Every structure is written in C-alpha cells, then in structure tokens.
Amino acid sequence: QVQLVESGGGSVQAGGSLRLSCAASGRTFSTSAMGWFRQAPGKEREFVAAIVSSDTYYAGSVRGRFTISRDNAKNTVYLQMNSLKPEDTAVYYCAAGRGVGSESGYDYWGQGTQVTVSS
C-alpha cells in the first residue's frame, strides 16, 4: 500500500556531502516515524537515523555529520550527509513505521540506494 522511493545516492570522495531523499506514495504521509538504515557488504543492516514528529535520533557513528528531516507536504524524508567517510559506504534504506532504532519498528522499506565514499 505504501511505496518508498529513494534517490540521491552516488559516489563521493571522503569529506564530501550527499543528500538522500525518500518519497512516499500510495497513501497520505502520516506515519509517525521515518528512519534510515544502511548495510555494507558482509555486514548486518544497521540503524543510522530516525525522526518521530520533530524528534530526531542518530547512531553514534553519524551524529554530528548526518541530519534527518521530513517534509510532510511532499511526503518525503531526507538524510543530509556531510563529512563523509569511507566507512559510510553502504546501501542506504529508508523506512516508515512506528519504531525508532530497530528494524522491527518499521513496516515499509525503500529499495535502497548505493553510497560510495572513496579515500
């Protein structure tokens, strides 16, 4: 019923910036929580950031560098990524649901978008 479509991924050198977008369709954008997760090759998917109403949450590895925001009028959530590091290289997924920092709290997932950071 709800589809999440991501955009904004790409390749960037260390220290650069990217902004990921996730547009929701299929229903009115009213889910209380939106989140971003990432998965690097050979690793488990991990929490990156979430927004619940106006409250934001971040993994320690990205706090101070990444910013999550949402625009309800556009049914879109964003992840601004600054000061990127090679260890940020991963497939990034957006998600919508009731939870915050765990995958079990989210009902809908995007297809993922690749972010590659070179040293």
PDB file of C-alpha atoms in Angstrom:
ATOM      1  CA  GLN A   1       0.000   0.000   0.000  1.00  0.00           C
ATOM      2  CA  VAL A   2       2.931   2.313   0.673  1.00  0.00           C
ATOM      3  CA  GLN A   3       5.932   2.616  -1.583  1.00  0.00           C
ATOM      4  CA  LEU A   4       9.150   4.382  -0.665  1.00  0.00           C
ATOM      5  CA  VAL A   5      11.415   5.525  -3.481  1.00  0.00           C
ATOM      6  CA  GLU A   6      14.929   6.674  -2.694  1.00  0.00           C
ATOM      7  CA  SER A   7      17.196   8.966  -4.656  1.00  0.00           C
ATOM      8  CA  GLY A   8      20.372  10.953  -4.190  1.00  0.00           C
ATOM      9  CA  GLY A   9      22.913   8.182  -3.787  1.00  0.00           C
ATOM     10  CA  GLY A  10      26.186   8.186  -5.644  1.00  0.00           C
ATOM     11  CA  SER A  11      29.946   8.270  -5.365  1.00  0.00           C
ATOM     12  CA  VAL A  12      31.812  10.955  -3.462  1.00  0.00           C
ATOM     13  CA  GLN A  13      35.291  11.489  -2.060  1.00  0.00           C
ATOM     14  CA  ALA A  14      35.962  11.497   1.651  1.00  0.00           C
ATOM     15  CA  GLY A  15      34.898  14.771   3.214  1.00  0.00           C
ATOM     16  CA  GLY A  16      32.174  15.347   0.658  1.00  0.00           C
ATOM     17  CA  SER A  17      28.413  15.554   1.060  1.00  0.00           C
ATOM     18  CA  LEU A  18      25.297  13.897  -0.292  1.00  0.00           C
ATOM     19  CA  ARG A  19      21.608  14.322   0.381  1.00  0.00           C
ATOM     20  CA  LEU A  20      19.363  11.292   0.163  1.00  0.00           C
ATOM     21  CA  SER A  21      15.637  11.643  -0.435  1.00  0.00           C
ATOM     22  CA  CYS A  22      12.847   9.145   0.134  1.00  0.00           C
ATOM     23  CA  ALA A  23       9.443   9.901  -1.353  1.00  0.00           C
ATOM     24  CA  ALA A  24       6.377   8.036  -0.115  1.00  0.00           C
ATOM     25  CA  SER A  25       3.370   7.205  -2.269  1.00  0.00           C
ATOM     26  CA  GLY A  26       0.174   5.180  -2.020  1.00  0.00           C
ATOM     27  CA  ARG A  27      -1.355   6.916   0.984  1.00  0.00           C
ATOM     28  CA  THR A  28      -1.286  10.124   2.926  1.00  0.00           C
ATOM     29  CA  PHE A  29       2.081  10.581   4.581  1.00  0.00           C
ATOM     30  CA  SER A  30       1.085  10.219   8.224  1.00  0.00           C
ATOM     31  CA  THR A  31       3.401   7.565   9.668  1.00  0.00           C
ATOM     32  CA  SER A  32       4.799   8.788  12.942  1.00  0.00           C
ATOM     33  CA  ALA A  33       8.370   7.605  12.419  1.00  0.00           C
ATOM     34  CA  MET A  34      10.741   7.620   9.471  1.00  0.00           C
ATOM     35  CA  GLY A  35      14.159   6.067   9.572  1.00  0.00           C
ATOM     36  CA  TRP A  36      17.324   5.458   7.619  1.00  0.00           C
ATOM     37  CA  PHE A  37      19.321   2.235   7.790  1.00  0.00           C
ATOM     38  CA  ARG A  38      22.402   1.092   5.919  1.00  0.00           C
ATOM     39  CA  GLN A  39      24.097  -2.160   5.035  1.00  0.00           C
ATOM     40  CA  ALA A  40      27.696  -2.579   3.975  1.00  0.00           C
ATOM     41  CA  PRO A  41      28.908  -5.712   2.152  1.00  0.00           C
ATOM     42  CA  GLY A  42      29.240  -8.619   4.550  1.00  0.00           C
ATOM     43  CA  LYS A  43      27.693  -6.705   7.436  1.00  0.00           C
ATOM     44  CA  GLU A  44      24.291  -6.546   9.089  1.00  0.00           C
ATOM     45  CA  ARG A  45      21.899  -3.741   8.382  1.00  0.00           C
ATOM     46  CA  GLU A  46      22.363  -1.000  10.955  1.00  0.00           C
ATOM     47  CA  PHE A  47      20.409   1.954  12.203  1.00  0.00           C
ATOM     48  CA  VAL A  48      21.515   5.378  11.002  1.00  0.00           C
ATOM     49  CA  ALA A  49      18.888   7.968  11.908  1.00  0.00           C
ATOM     50  CA  ALA A  50      15.192   8.412  12.619  1.00  0.00           C
ATOM     51  CA  ILE A  51      12.654  11.163  13.038  1.00  0.00           C
ATOM     52  CA  VAL A  52       9.472  10.930  15.090  1.00  0.00           C
ATOM     53  CA  SER A  53       7.405  14.062  14.718  1.00  0.00           C
ATOM     54  CA  SER A  54      10.132  16.646  15.286  1.00  0.00           C
ATOM     55  CA  ASP A  55      12.364  14.468  17.479  1.00  0.00           C
ATOM     56  CA  THR A  56      15.494  13.091  15.828  1.00  0.00           C
ATOM     57  CA  TYR A  57      17.742  10.167  16.739  1.00  0.00           C
ATOM     58  CA  TYR A  58      21.165   9.216  15.401  1.00  0.00           C
ATOM     59  CA  ALA A  59      23.628   6.401  15.591  1.00  0.00           C
ATOM     60  CA  GLY A  60      26.803   7.449  17.357  1.00  0.00           C
ATOM     61  CA  SER A  61      28.833   6.863  14.211  1.00  0.00           C
ATOM     62  CA  VAL A  62      26.960   9.572  12.290  1.00  0.00           C
ATOM     63  CA  ARG A  63      25.910  12.020  14.986  1.00  0.00           C
ATOM     64  CA  GLY A  64      27.150  15.499  14.177  1.00  0.00           C
ATOM     65  CA  ARG A  65      27.644  14.670  10.497  1.00  0.00           C
ATOM     66  CA  PHE A  66      24.213  13.498   9.301  1.00  0.00           C
ATOM     67  CA  THR A  67      20.866  15.272   9.624  1.00  0.00           C
ATOM     68  CA  ILE A  68      17.456  13.698   9.118  1.00  0.00           C
ATOM     69  CA  SER A  69      14.441  15.821   8.246  1.00  0.00           C
ATOM     70  CA  ARG A  70      10.993  15.430   6.754  1.00  0.00           C
ATOM     71  CA  ASP A  71       8.579  17.425   4.652  1.00  0.00           C
ATOM     72  CA  ASN A  72       5.060  16.141   5.221  1.00  0.00           C
ATOM     73  CA  ALA A  73       3.640  18.288   2.429  1.00  0.00           C
ATOM     74  CA  LYS A  74       5.922  16.463  -0.011  1.00  0.00           C
ATOM     75  CA  ASN A  75       5.643  13.063   1.706  1.00  0.00           C
ATOM     76  CA  THR A  76       9.423  12.997   1.749  1.00  0.00           C
ATOM     77  CA  VAL A  77      12.169  12.298   4.262  1.00  0.00           C
ATOM     78  CA  TYR A  78      15.760  13.436   3.767  1.00  0.00           C
ATOM     79  CA  LEU A  79      19.165  12.450   5.021  1.00  0.00           C
ATOM     80  CA  GLN A  80      21.808  15.140   4.675  1.00  0.00           C
ATOM     81  CA  MET A  81      25.228  13.525   4.924  1.00  0.00           C
ATOM     82  CA  ASN A  82      28.262  15.730   5.478  1.00  0.00           C
ATOM     83  CA  SER A  83      31.918  14.950   6.152  1.00  0.00           C
ATOM     84  CA  LEU A  84      31.503  11.538   4.602  1.00  0.00           C
ATOM     85  CA  LYS A  85      33.992   8.809   5.439  1.00  0.00           C
ATOM     86  CA  PRO A  86      34.891   5.596   3.604  1.00  0.00           C
ATOM     87  CA  GLU A  87      33.199   3.637   6.381  1.00  0.00           C
ATOM     88  CA  ASP A  88      29.911   5.293   5.387  1.00  0.00           C
ATOM     89  CA  THR A  89      29.968   3.265   2.173  1.00  0.00           C
ATOM     90  CA  ALA A  90      26.819   1.130   2.122  1.00  0.00           C
ATOM     91  CA  VAL A  91      23.400   0.658   0.621  1.00  0.00           C
ATOM     92  CA  TYR A  92      21.088   3.083   2.387  1.00  0.00           C
ATOM     93  CA  TYR A  93      17.437   2.241   3.015  1.00  0.00           C
ATOM     94  CA  CYS A  94      14.601   4.450   4.148  1.00  0.00           C
ATOM     95  CA  ALA A  95      11.763   3.038   6.220  1.00  0.00           C
ATOM     96  CA  ALA A  96       8.417   4.085   7.643  1.00  0.00           C
ATOM     97  CA  GLY A  97       6.631   2.810  10.726  1.00  0.00           C
ATOM     98  CA  ARG A  98       6.141   3.191  14.439  1.00  0.00           C
ATOM     99  CA  GLY A  99       9.595   2.296  15.709  1.00  0.00           C
ATOM    100  CA  VAL A 100      12.831   4.198  16.016  1.00  0.00           C
ATOM    101  CA  GLY A 101      16.161   2.390  16.172  1.00  0.00           C
ATOM    102  CA  SER A 102      15.329  -1.208  15.263  1.00  0.00           C
ATOM    103  CA  GLU A 103      14.125  -2.755  12.020  1.00  0.00           C
ATOM    104  CA  SER A 104      11.131  -4.305  13.769  1.00  0.00           C
ATOM    105  CA  GLY A 105       9.619  -0.872  14.264  1.00  0.00           C
ATOM    106  CA  TYR A 106       9.193  -0.239  10.548  1.00  0.00           C
ATOM    107  CA  ASP A 107       6.543  -1.591   8.192  1.00  0.00           C
ATOM    108  CA  TYR A 108       7.627  -0.178   4.843  1.00  0.00           C
ATOM    109  CA  TRP A 109      11.031  -0.101   3.207  1.00  0.00           C
ATOM    110  CA  GLY A 110      12.580   1.502   0.175  1.00  0.00           C
ATOM    111  CA  GLN A 111      14.622  -0.334  -2.422  1.00  0.00           C
ATOM    112  CA  GLY A 112      17.926   1.056  -1.223  1.00  0.00           C
ATOM    113  CA  THR A 113      20.410   3.409  -2.815  1.00  0.00           C
ATOM    114  CA  GLN A 114      24.164   2.966  -3.037  1.00  0.00           C
ATOM    115  CA  VAL A 115      26.501   5.433  -1.364  1.00  0.00           C
ATOM    116  CA  THR A 116      30.199   5.021  -2.078  1.00  0.00           C
ATOM    117  CA  VAL A 117      32.838   7.124  -0.334  1.00  0.00           C
ATOM    118  CA  SER A 118      36.400   6.882  -1.600  1.00  0.00           C
ATOM    119  CA  SER A 119      39.501   7.813   0.354  1.00  0.00           C
TER     120      SER A 119
END
